[in-house]
PDB file of C-alpha atoms in Angstrom:
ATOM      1  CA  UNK T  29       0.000   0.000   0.000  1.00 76.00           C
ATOM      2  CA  UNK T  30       1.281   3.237  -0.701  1.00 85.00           C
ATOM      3  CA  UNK T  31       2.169   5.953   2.137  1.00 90.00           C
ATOM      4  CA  UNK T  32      -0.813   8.292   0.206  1.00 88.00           C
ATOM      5  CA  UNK T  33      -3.033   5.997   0.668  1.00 88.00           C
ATOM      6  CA  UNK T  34      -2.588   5.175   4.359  1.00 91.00           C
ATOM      7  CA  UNK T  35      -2.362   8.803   4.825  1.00 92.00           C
ATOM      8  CA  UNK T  36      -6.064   9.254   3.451  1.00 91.00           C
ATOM      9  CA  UNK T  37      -7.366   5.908   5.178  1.00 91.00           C
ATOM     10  CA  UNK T  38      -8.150   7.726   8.410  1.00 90.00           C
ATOM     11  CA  UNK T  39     -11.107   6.091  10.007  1.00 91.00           C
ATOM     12  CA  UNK T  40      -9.094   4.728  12.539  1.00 90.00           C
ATOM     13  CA  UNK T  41      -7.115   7.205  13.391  1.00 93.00           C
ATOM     14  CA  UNK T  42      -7.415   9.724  16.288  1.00 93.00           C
ATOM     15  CA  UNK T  43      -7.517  13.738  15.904  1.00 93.00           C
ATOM     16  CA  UNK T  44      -3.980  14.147  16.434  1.00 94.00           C
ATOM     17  CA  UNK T  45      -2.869  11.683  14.056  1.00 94.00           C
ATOM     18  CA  UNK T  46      -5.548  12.996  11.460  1.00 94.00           C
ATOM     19  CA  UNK T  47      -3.861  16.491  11.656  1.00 94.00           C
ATOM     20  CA  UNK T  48      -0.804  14.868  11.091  1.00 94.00           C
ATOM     21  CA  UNK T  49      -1.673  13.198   8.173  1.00 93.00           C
ATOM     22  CA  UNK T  50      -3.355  15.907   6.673  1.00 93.00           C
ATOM     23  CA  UNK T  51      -0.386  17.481   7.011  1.00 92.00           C
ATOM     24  CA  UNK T  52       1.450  14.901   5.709  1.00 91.00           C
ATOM     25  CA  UNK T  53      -1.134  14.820   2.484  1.00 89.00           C
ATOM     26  CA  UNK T  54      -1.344  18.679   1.607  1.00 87.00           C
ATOM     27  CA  UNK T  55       2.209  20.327   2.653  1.00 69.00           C
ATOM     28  CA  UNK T  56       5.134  18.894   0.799  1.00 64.00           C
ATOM     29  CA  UNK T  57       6.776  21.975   0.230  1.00 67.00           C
ATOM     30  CA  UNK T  58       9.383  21.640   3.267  1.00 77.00           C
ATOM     31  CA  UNK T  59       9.382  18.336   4.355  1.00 85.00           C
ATOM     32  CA  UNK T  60      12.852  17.449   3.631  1.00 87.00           C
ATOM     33  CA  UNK T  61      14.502  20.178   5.898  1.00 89.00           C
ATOM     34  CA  UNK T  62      11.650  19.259   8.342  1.00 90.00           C
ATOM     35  CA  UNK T  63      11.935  17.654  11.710  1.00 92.00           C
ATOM     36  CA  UNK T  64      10.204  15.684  13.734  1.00 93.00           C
ATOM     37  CA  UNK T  65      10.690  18.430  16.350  1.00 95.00           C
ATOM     38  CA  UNK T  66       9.978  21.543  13.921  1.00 93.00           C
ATOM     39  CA  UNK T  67       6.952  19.464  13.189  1.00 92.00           C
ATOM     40  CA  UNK T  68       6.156  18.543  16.613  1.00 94.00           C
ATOM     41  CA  UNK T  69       6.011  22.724  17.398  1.00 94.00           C
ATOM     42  CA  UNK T  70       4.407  23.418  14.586  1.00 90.00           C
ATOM     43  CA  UNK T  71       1.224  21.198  14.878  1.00 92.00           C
ATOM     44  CA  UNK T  72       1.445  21.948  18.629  1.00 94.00           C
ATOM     45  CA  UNK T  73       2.033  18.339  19.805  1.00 95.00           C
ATOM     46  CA  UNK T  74       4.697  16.043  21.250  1.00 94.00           C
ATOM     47  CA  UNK T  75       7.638  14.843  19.069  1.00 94.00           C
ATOM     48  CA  UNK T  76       7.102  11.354  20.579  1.00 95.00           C
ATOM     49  CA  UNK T  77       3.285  11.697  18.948  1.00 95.00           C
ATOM     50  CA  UNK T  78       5.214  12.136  15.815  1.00 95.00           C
ATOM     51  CA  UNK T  79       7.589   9.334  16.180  1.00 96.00           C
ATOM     52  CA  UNK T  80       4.229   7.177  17.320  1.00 96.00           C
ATOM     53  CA  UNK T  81       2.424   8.127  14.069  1.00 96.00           C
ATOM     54  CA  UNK T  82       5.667   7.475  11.940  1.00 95.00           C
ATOM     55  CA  UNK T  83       5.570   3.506  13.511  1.00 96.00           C
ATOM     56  CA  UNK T  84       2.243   3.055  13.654  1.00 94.00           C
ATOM     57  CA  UNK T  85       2.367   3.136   9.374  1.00 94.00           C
ATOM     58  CA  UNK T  86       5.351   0.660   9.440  1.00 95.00           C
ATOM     59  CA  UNK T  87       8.326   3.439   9.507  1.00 96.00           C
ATOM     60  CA  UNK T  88      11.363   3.265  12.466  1.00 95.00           C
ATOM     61  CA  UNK T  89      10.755   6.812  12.859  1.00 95.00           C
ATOM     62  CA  UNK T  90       9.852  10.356  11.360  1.00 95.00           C
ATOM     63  CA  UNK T  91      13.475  10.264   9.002  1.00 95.00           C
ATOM     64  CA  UNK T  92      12.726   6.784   7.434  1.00 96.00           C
ATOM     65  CA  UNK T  93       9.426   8.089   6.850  1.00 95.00           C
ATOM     66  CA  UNK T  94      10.251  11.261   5.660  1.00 93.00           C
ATOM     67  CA  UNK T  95      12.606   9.540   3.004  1.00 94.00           C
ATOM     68  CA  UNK T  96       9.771   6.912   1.789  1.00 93.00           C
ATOM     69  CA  UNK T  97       7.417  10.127   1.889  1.00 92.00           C
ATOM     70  CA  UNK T  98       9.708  11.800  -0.745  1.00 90.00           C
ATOM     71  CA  UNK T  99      10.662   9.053  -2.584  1.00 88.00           C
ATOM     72  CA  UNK T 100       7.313   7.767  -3.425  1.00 85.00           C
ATOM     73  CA  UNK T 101       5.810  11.534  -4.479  1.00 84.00           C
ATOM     74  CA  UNK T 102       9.070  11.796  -6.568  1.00 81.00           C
ATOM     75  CA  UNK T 103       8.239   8.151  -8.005  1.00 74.00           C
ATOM     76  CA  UNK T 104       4.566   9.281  -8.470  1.00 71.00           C
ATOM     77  CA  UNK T 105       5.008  12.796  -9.995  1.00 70.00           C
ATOM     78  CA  UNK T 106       7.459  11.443 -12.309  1.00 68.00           C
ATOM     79  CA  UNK T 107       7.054   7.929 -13.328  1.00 60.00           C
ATOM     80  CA  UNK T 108       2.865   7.354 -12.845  1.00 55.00           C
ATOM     81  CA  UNK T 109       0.783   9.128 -15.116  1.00 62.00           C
ATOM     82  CA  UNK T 110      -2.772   8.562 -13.767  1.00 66.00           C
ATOM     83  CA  UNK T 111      -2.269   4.950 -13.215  1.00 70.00           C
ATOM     84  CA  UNK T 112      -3.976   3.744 -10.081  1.00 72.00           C
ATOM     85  CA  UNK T 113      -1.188   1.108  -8.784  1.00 72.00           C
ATOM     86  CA  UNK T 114      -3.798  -0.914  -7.358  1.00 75.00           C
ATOM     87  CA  UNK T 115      -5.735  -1.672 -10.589  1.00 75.00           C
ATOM     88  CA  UNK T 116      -3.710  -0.158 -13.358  1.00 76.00           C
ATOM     89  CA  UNK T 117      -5.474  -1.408 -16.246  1.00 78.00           C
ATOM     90  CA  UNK T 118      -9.379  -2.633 -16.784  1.00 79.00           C
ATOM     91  CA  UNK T 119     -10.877  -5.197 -18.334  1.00 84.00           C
ATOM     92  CA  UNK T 120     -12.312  -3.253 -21.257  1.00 81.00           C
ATOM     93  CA  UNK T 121      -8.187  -1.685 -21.629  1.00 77.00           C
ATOM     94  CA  UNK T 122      -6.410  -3.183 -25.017  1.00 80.00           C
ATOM     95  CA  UNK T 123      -3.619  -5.496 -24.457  1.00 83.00           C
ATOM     96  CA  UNK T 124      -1.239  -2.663 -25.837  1.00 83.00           C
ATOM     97  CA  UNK T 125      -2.428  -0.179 -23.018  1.00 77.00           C
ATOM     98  CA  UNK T 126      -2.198  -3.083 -20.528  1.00 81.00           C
ATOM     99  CA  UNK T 127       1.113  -3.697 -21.186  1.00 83.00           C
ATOM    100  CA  UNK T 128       2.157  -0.018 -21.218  1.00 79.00           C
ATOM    101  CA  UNK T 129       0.473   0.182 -17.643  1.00 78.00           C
ATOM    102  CA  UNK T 130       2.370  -2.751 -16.356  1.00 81.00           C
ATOM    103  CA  UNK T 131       5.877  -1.416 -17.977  1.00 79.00           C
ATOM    104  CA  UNK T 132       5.476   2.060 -16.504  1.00 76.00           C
ATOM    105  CA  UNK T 133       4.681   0.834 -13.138  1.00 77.00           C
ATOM    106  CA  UNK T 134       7.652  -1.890 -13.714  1.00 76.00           C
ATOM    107  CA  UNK T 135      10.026   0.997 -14.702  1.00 70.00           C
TER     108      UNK T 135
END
């Protein structure tokens, strides 16, 4: 599953960790000079609540998540054009579109 979509999968998730994944899904301006501290003061919480939220979707803390965060929009902005990675072709799709799906999410 990709970090996006955990991000928006909030049912489960509390109010703090919704505000953090909303931030998580609309800034991405400075989140690679960002801490877990800097954001910890900015969304006026704990940087262990940070650290917490960063485990709880599968990371070791905020910088491993941080670098999967920015690797996967850089992936996504550059490499998937409107492909949903989950079902990236339909059954009405020709084969030749199928197989251009599958070899840009491949690549």
């Amino acid at each position: 599953m990709l970090i996006k979509e955990s991000l928006e999968n909030q049912e489960a998730m509390s109010s703090v960790e919704k505000q953090l994944s909303d931030y998580f899904l609309n800034d991405t301006s400075e989140i690679k000079e960002l801490t877990a501290r800097q954001l910890a003061n900015d969304l006026y919480v704990s940087p262990s609540t940070v650290t917490r939220f960063c485990q709880r979707l599968g990371f070791s803390g905020f910088p491993e998540f941080k670098e999967a965060l920015i690797t996967e929009r850089l992936y996504l902005a550059h490499n998937v054009q409107d492909i949903d990675v989950n079902q990236p072709f339909l059954p009405s799709d020709s084969i030749w579109s199928v197989a251009n799906n599958i070899r840009q999410l491949y690549t």
